[in-house]
Amino acid sequence: MLMDIEKNDSQLIIRNEAKSSLIVINNRTGNIKMTYPIDKPFLYQNYQQYNLTWPFKNI
């Protein structure tokens, strides 16, 4: 997984920018549906920020 991300690093950055832009546009147009935080998908605070469900059990 990590090797794939490193291989496609520039593509990932472009996708991050596109996602961020979509969130801004959606907020300005009143569409508050948030997109998946692709830049740091496994950080817990991202799930809180986007009101998503944390997919892992807290041990």
Coordinates of C-alpha atoms in Angstrom, one line a residue:
M1 CA 0.0 0.0 0.0
L2 CA 2.7 2.5 1.0
M3 CA 4.8 1.6 -2.1
D4 CA 1.7 2.3 -4.3
I5 CA 1.2 5.7 -2.7
E6 CA 4.9 6.6 -3.2
K7 CA 4.7 5.4 -6.8
N8 CA 1.6 7.6 -7.5
D9 CA 2.6 10.5 -5.2
S10 CA 1.9 13.3 -7.7
Q11 CA -1.5 11.7 -8.6
L12 CA -2.4 11.5 -4.9
I13 CA -1.5 15.2 -4.5
I14 CA -3.7 16.2 -7.4
R15 CA -6.6 14.1 -6.1
N16 CA -6.2 15.7 -2.6
E17 CA -6.4 19.2 -4.2
A18 CA -9.5 18.2 -6.2
K19 CA -11.2 16.8 -3.1
S20 CA -10.3 20.0 -1.1
S21 CA -11.7 22.1 -3.9
L22 CA -14.9 20.1 -4.0
I23 CA -15.4 20.5 -0.3
V24 CA -15.0 24.3 -0.6
I25 CA -17.4 24.5 -3.5
N26 CA -20.0 22.3 -1.8
N27 CA -19.8 24.5 1.3
R28 CA -20.3 27.7 -0.7
T29 CA -23.3 26.2 -2.6
G30 CA -24.9 25.0 0.6
N31 CA -24.2 21.3 -0.2
I32 CA -22.7 20.2 3.1
K33 CA -22.0 16.6 2.0
M34 CA -18.3 16.0 2.9
T35 CA -16.1 13.9 0.7
Y36 CA -13.7 11.2 2.1
P37 CA -10.5 12.7 3.5
I38 CA -8.2 11.0 1.1
D39 CA -5.0 12.8 2.1
K40 CA -4.8 11.2 5.6
P41 CA -7.5 8.6 5.6
F42 CA -6.7 6.8 8.8
L43 CA -6.3 9.7 11.2
Y44 CA -9.0 9.7 13.8
Q45 CA -9.5 13.4 13.8
N46 CA -10.3 13.4 10.1
Y47 CA -13.2 11.0 10.8
Q48 CA -14.4 13.3 13.5
Q49 CA -14.1 16.4 11.3
Y50 CA -16.0 14.8 8.4
N51 CA -18.5 13.0 10.7
L52 CA -17.5 9.6 9.4
T53 CA -17.5 6.4 11.4
W54 CA -14.1 5.2 12.6
P55 CA -13.6 1.8 10.9
F56 CA -11.4 0.3 13.6
K57 CA -12.2 -0.9 17.1
N58 CA -10.6 1.0 19.9
I59 CA -8.6 -1.5 22.0

